[in-house]
Every structure is written in structure tokens, then in C-alpha cells.
CSV table of C-alpha atoms in Angstrom, one decimal:
chain,number,residue,atom,x,y,z
A,448,MET,CA,45.1,10.1,136.6
A,449,ALA,CA,45.9,12.7,133.5
A,450,LYS,CA,45.7,15.3,134.7
A,451,ASN,CA,43.1,17.8,132.8
A,452,PRO,CA,44.6,19.8,129.1
A,453,LEU,CA,42.3,22.6,130.6
A,454,PHE,CA,44.4,23.1,133.7
A,455,LEU,CA,47.4,23.0,132.5
A,456,VAL,CA,49.3,26.1,133.0
A,457,PRO,CA,50.6,26.6,129.9
A,458,ASN,CA,47.2,26.9,127.8
A,459,LEU,CA,45.4,28.5,131.0
A,460,ILE,CA,48.0,31.4,129.7
A,461,THR,CA,46.6,30.8,126.4
A,462,ILE,CA,43.5,30.8,128.3
A,463,ALA,CA,44.8,34.7,130.1
A,464,ARG,CA,46.0,36.1,126.3
A,465,ILE,CA,43.2,35.8,124.7
A,466,LEU,CA,40.7,37.2,127.8
A,467,ALA,CA,42.9,39.4,128.3
A,468,ILE,CA,42.0,41.3,124.6
A,469,ILE,CA,38.7,42.2,125.8
A,470,PRO,CA,40.4,45.1,128.5
A,471,ILE,CA,43.2,45.5,125.8
A,472,VAL,CA,40.2,46.9,123.0
A,473,TRP,CA,38.4,48.3,125.9
A,474,LEU,CA,40.8,50.8,126.6
A,475,VAL,CA,42.4,51.2,123.0
A,476,MET,CA,38.5,52.9,122.7
A,477,SER,CA,38.4,54.7,125.6
A,478,GLY,CA,40.6,57.4,125.3
A,479,GLU,CA,44.3,58.5,125.7
A,480,GLY,CA,47.0,58.8,127.9
A,481,THR,CA,46.2,56.6,131.2
A,482,LEU,CA,43.6,54.4,129.5
A,483,ARG,CA,46.6,54.4,126.8
A,484,ALA,CA,49.2,52.8,128.4
A,485,ILE,CA,47.5,50.5,130.9
A,486,ALA,CA,46.2,49.0,128.1
A,487,LEU,CA,49.7,49.6,126.7
A,488,ALA,CA,51.2,47.2,129.5
A,489,LEU,CA,48.4,44.6,129.7
A,490,TYR,CA,49.3,43.8,125.4
A,491,VAL,CA,53.4,44.4,126.1
A,492,ILE,CA,52.1,40.7,128.9
A,493,ALA,CA,50.1,39.5,126.6
A,494,ALA,CA,51.6,39.7,123.6
A,495,ALA,CA,55.1,37.9,126.0
A,496,SER,CA,52.6,35.4,127.1
A,497,ASP,CA,53.0,33.9,124.0
A,498,TRP,CA,56.1,33.1,124.4
A,499,LEU,CA,56.3,32.3,128.6
A,500,ASP,CA,53.5,30.0,127.5
A,501,GLY,CA,55.6,28.3,124.6
A,502,TYR,CA,58.3,27.6,126.9
A,503,LEU,CA,56.7,26.3,129.9
A,504,ALA,CA,54.6,24.1,127.7
A,505,ARG,CA,58.5,23.1,126.4
A,506,ALA,CA,60.3,22.8,129.6
A,507,TRP,CA,57.3,21.0,132.4
A,508,ASN,CA,56.5,18.7,129.0
A,509,GLN,CA,53.1,20.0,129.3
A,510,TYR,CA,52.2,19.9,125.7
A,511,SER,CA,48.4,19.2,124.9
A,512,PRO,CA,46.5,19.2,120.9
A,513,LEU,CA,44.1,21.8,123.2
A,514,GLY,CA,47.4,24.4,123.8
A,515,ARG,CA,48.4,23.3,120.1
A,516,MET,CA,44.4,24.7,119.5
A,517,LEU,CA,45.2,27.9,121.5
A,518,ASP,CA,48.3,29.1,121.4
A,519,PRO,CA,48.0,30.2,117.1
A,520,ILE,CA,44.4,31.1,117.6
A,521,ALA,CA,45.2,33.2,120.9
A,522,ASP,CA,47.9,35.4,118.5
A,523,LYS,CA,45.5,36.1,115.8
A,524,LEU,CA,43.0,36.7,118.6
A,525,LEU,CA,45.6,39.2,119.5
A,526,VAL,CA,46.2,40.8,116.5
A,527,GLY,CA,43.5,41.0,114.2
A,528,ILE,CA,41.4,42.2,117.0
A,529,LEU,CA,43.4,45.3,118.0
A,530,ILE,CA,43.9,46.0,113.8
A,531,ALA,CA,40.7,46.4,114.6
A,532,ALA,CA,40.5,48.9,117.0
A,533,LEU,CA,43.4,50.5,116.1
A,534,ALA,CA,41.9,51.2,112.7
A,535,TRP,CA,38.9,52.2,114.5
A,536,ASP,CA,40.7,54.8,116.9
A,537,GLY,CA,42.5,55.8,113.9
A,538,SER,CA,46.2,55.1,115.1
A,539,LEU,CA,45.8,52.7,111.9
A,540,SER,CA,46.6,55.7,108.9
A,541,ALA,CA,45.2,54.5,105.0
A,542,LEU,CA,48.7,53.8,104.3
A,543,ASP,CA,48.6,51.3,107.0
A,544,MET,CA,46.0,50.0,106.2
A,545,ILE,CA,47.8,48.1,103.9
A,546,PRO,CA,50.3,46.0,105.9
A,547,ALA,CA,47.5,45.5,108.6
A,548,SER,CA,44.9,44.0,106.0
A,549,ALA,CA,47.0,42.0,103.9
A,550,ILE,CA,48.0,40.2,107.9
A,551,LEU,CA,44.1,40.2,108.4
A,552,PHE,CA,43.7,38.7,105.3
A,553,ARG,CA,46.9,35.9,105.2
A,554,GLU,CA,45.4,35.4,109.1
A,555,PHE,CA,41.8,34.1,107.9
A,556,PHE,CA,43.0,32.5,104.8
A,557,ILE,CA,46.3,30.1,106.4
A,558,SER,CA,43.6,29.6,109.7
A,559,GLY,CA,41.5,28.6,106.9
A,560,LEU,CA,43.5,26.2,104.8
A,561,ARG,CA,44.5,24.6,107.9
A,562,GLU,CA,41.1,23.5,109.0
A,563,PHE,CA,40.8,22.2,105.6
A,564,LEU,CA,43.9,20.5,105.2
A,565,GLY,CA,43.4,18.9,108.6
A,566,THR,CA,40.2,16.7,107.1
A,567,SER,CA,43.3,15.0,104.3
A,568,LYS,CA,45.7,14.6,107.4
A,569,VAL,CA,48.1,16.7,106.1
A,570,VAL,CA,49.9,19.0,108.7
A,571,LEU,CA,51.4,22.7,107.7
A,572,LYS,CA,53.9,22.7,110.7
A,573,VAL,CA,55.0,26.4,112.2
A,574,SER,CA,57.9,27.5,110.5
A,575,GLY,CA,60.6,28.9,112.5
A,576,LEU,CA,60.0,32.7,110.2
A,577,ALA,CA,56.5,32.3,110.7
A,578,LYS,CA,57.8,32.6,114.5
A,579,TRP,CA,59.4,35.5,113.7
A,580,LYS,CA,56.3,36.8,111.2
A,581,THR,CA,54.0,36.7,114.9
A,582,THR,CA,57.0,38.6,117.3
A,583,VAL,CA,57.4,41.6,115.0
A,584,GLN,CA,53.5,41.5,114.0
A,585,LEU,CA,53.3,42.1,118.1
A,586,VAL,CA,55.7,44.4,118.6
A,587,ALA,CA,54.8,46.4,115.5
A,588,LEU,CA,51.3,47.1,117.8
A,589,ALA,CA,53.1,47.3,120.5
A,590,VAL,CA,55.2,50.2,118.8
A,591,VAL,CA,52.1,51.8,117.2
A,592,LEU,CA,49.6,51.2,120.4
A,593,LEU,CA,53.5,53.5,122.0
A,594,GLU,CA,53.2,56.6,119.2
A,595,ARG,CA,50.0,57.9,121.3
A,596,LEU,CA,52.5,57.8,124.4
A,597,VAL,CA,55.5,59.2,122.8
A,598,PRO,CA,55.4,61.6,119.5
A,599,GLY,CA,57.5,60.6,117.1
A,600,LEU,CA,57.7,57.0,116.5
A,601,GLY,CA,55.5,56.7,113.6
A,602,LEU,CA,58.7,55.7,111.5
A,603,VAL,CA,59.9,53.1,113.4
A,604,SER,CA,55.2,52.6,113.6
A,605,ASP,CA,55.5,52.4,110.3
A,606,ILE,CA,58.7,51.0,108.9
A,607,LEU,CA,58.2,47.6,111.7
A,608,LEU,CA,53.7,47.6,110.6
A,609,TRP,CA,54.8,47.1,107.1
A,610,LEU,CA,57.7,44.3,107.6
A,611,ALA,CA,54.5,42.6,110.1
A,612,GLY,CA,53.2,42.9,106.2
A,613,ALA,CA,55.8,41.2,104.5
A,614,LEU,CA,56.9,39.0,106.7
A,615,THR,CA,53.3,37.5,107.2
A,616,LEU,CA,52.5,37.9,103.3
A,617,TRP,CA,56.1,36.2,103.0
A,618,THR,CA,54.7,33.2,105.3
A,619,GLY,CA,51.9,32.9,103.8
A,620,TRP,CA,52.6,32.3,100.1
A,621,GLN,CA,55.6,29.7,101.6
A,622,TYR,CA,52.2,28.2,103.6
A,623,LEU,CA,50.6,27.9,100.5
A,624,ARG,CA,52.5,26.6,98.3
A,625,ALA,CA,53.6,23.7,100.2
A,626,SER,CA,49.8,23.4,100.5
A,627,TRP,CA,48.9,23.2,97.2
A,628,PRO,CA,50.4,19.7,95.5
A,629,HIS,CA,47.0,18.5,98.3
A,630,LEU,CA,45.1,20.9,96.8
A,631,MET,CA,45.1,20.1,93.3
A,632,GLN,CA,45.2,16.6,93.7
A,633,GLU,CA,41.6,15.3,92.2
A,634,GLN,CA,38.4,13.9,94.7
A,635,ALA,CA,38.4,9.9,94.3
């Protein structure tokens, strides 16, 4: 009997990453000091779980359509909702909102593009650079969280956030360019 994909360990890890967003955001928005440190610890665990679920899926051959759908959604939710919380609590400056907005725009745009292309059976495969983009986004947001606990990291967090924004826009452009012929097809 086939195992229910919901209960595959990699999928459970992905679901846990999604659920972890709730306490992370609550802790970020609730205060400084210890609460911020706990938020950072939970965030680092959630971010690392992005690597872990993929590694286990490959190592244990536990691939599933559910996992392929949930994993990028989990990443986008974690990044997008944390950006909103960090903007709300003042951790992101007005200048930081430029790459942060670029990240949000690209993630929504590419998600919509994938959904649209899915109706025509076109699959946009995740590129190696897009995987690095996600890693840089996750690290940049960790440093933004850490900045309130360890003063003096402003320049580092700014550089990482702008790098994440640049990689995000570049990979978005790559996906748009790859999908352009399919978008320009005339309807029969």
C-alpha cells in the first residue's frame, strides 16, 4: 500500500516550516531581547528545514506532488510574511523596502506565472541560481533579525538584503524570459 504523501517526513518538515511562521512573526512583533532571540532561533531552524526536507526527500526517495507544491509555498510564506513583520516593527528602513518590495513582487509574480503556465502543461524548473537566491534571502532576513540583538550589523544586513533583491529580480527575469514564448502563443 502506498504511503500517504502527507505523512512523508520531508512533507511533515515542510508543513512544520509553514506552521513555524506563526510564532516567529508573533515573537518578532512582540518585542526585543529574549523574544527576538527566540524568533531568530525559530527562524534559523525553519530556514534550515528548507535544506533538510529536500535532502531527506532525495536521500529517502520520498518525492511527492504534495512536497513539490508545498516546498516553494513554504519558502515564499516564510520570506514574505517575515518581510512584512520586519517592515511593521521598523527593522527595515525605507531604503531596505526597495529590495524587500522587489522580493515580494517577484515571488508573487513568478507564483502567478507558474500557475498560469501550469494550465498549458509548461513547467518552469527551479534553476540553481534560484536555489541560491532563496538561500541568500533566508540568510539576509536572519541577519536583519540578528541586527537588533547585535548592533553594528547594519551594513552587512543591507548588503545581503540588496544582494537578495538583485538575485531575486535576476532569477525572475530568467523565468520570464524562459516562459515568454509560451505567453505569446495565440489562442486557438
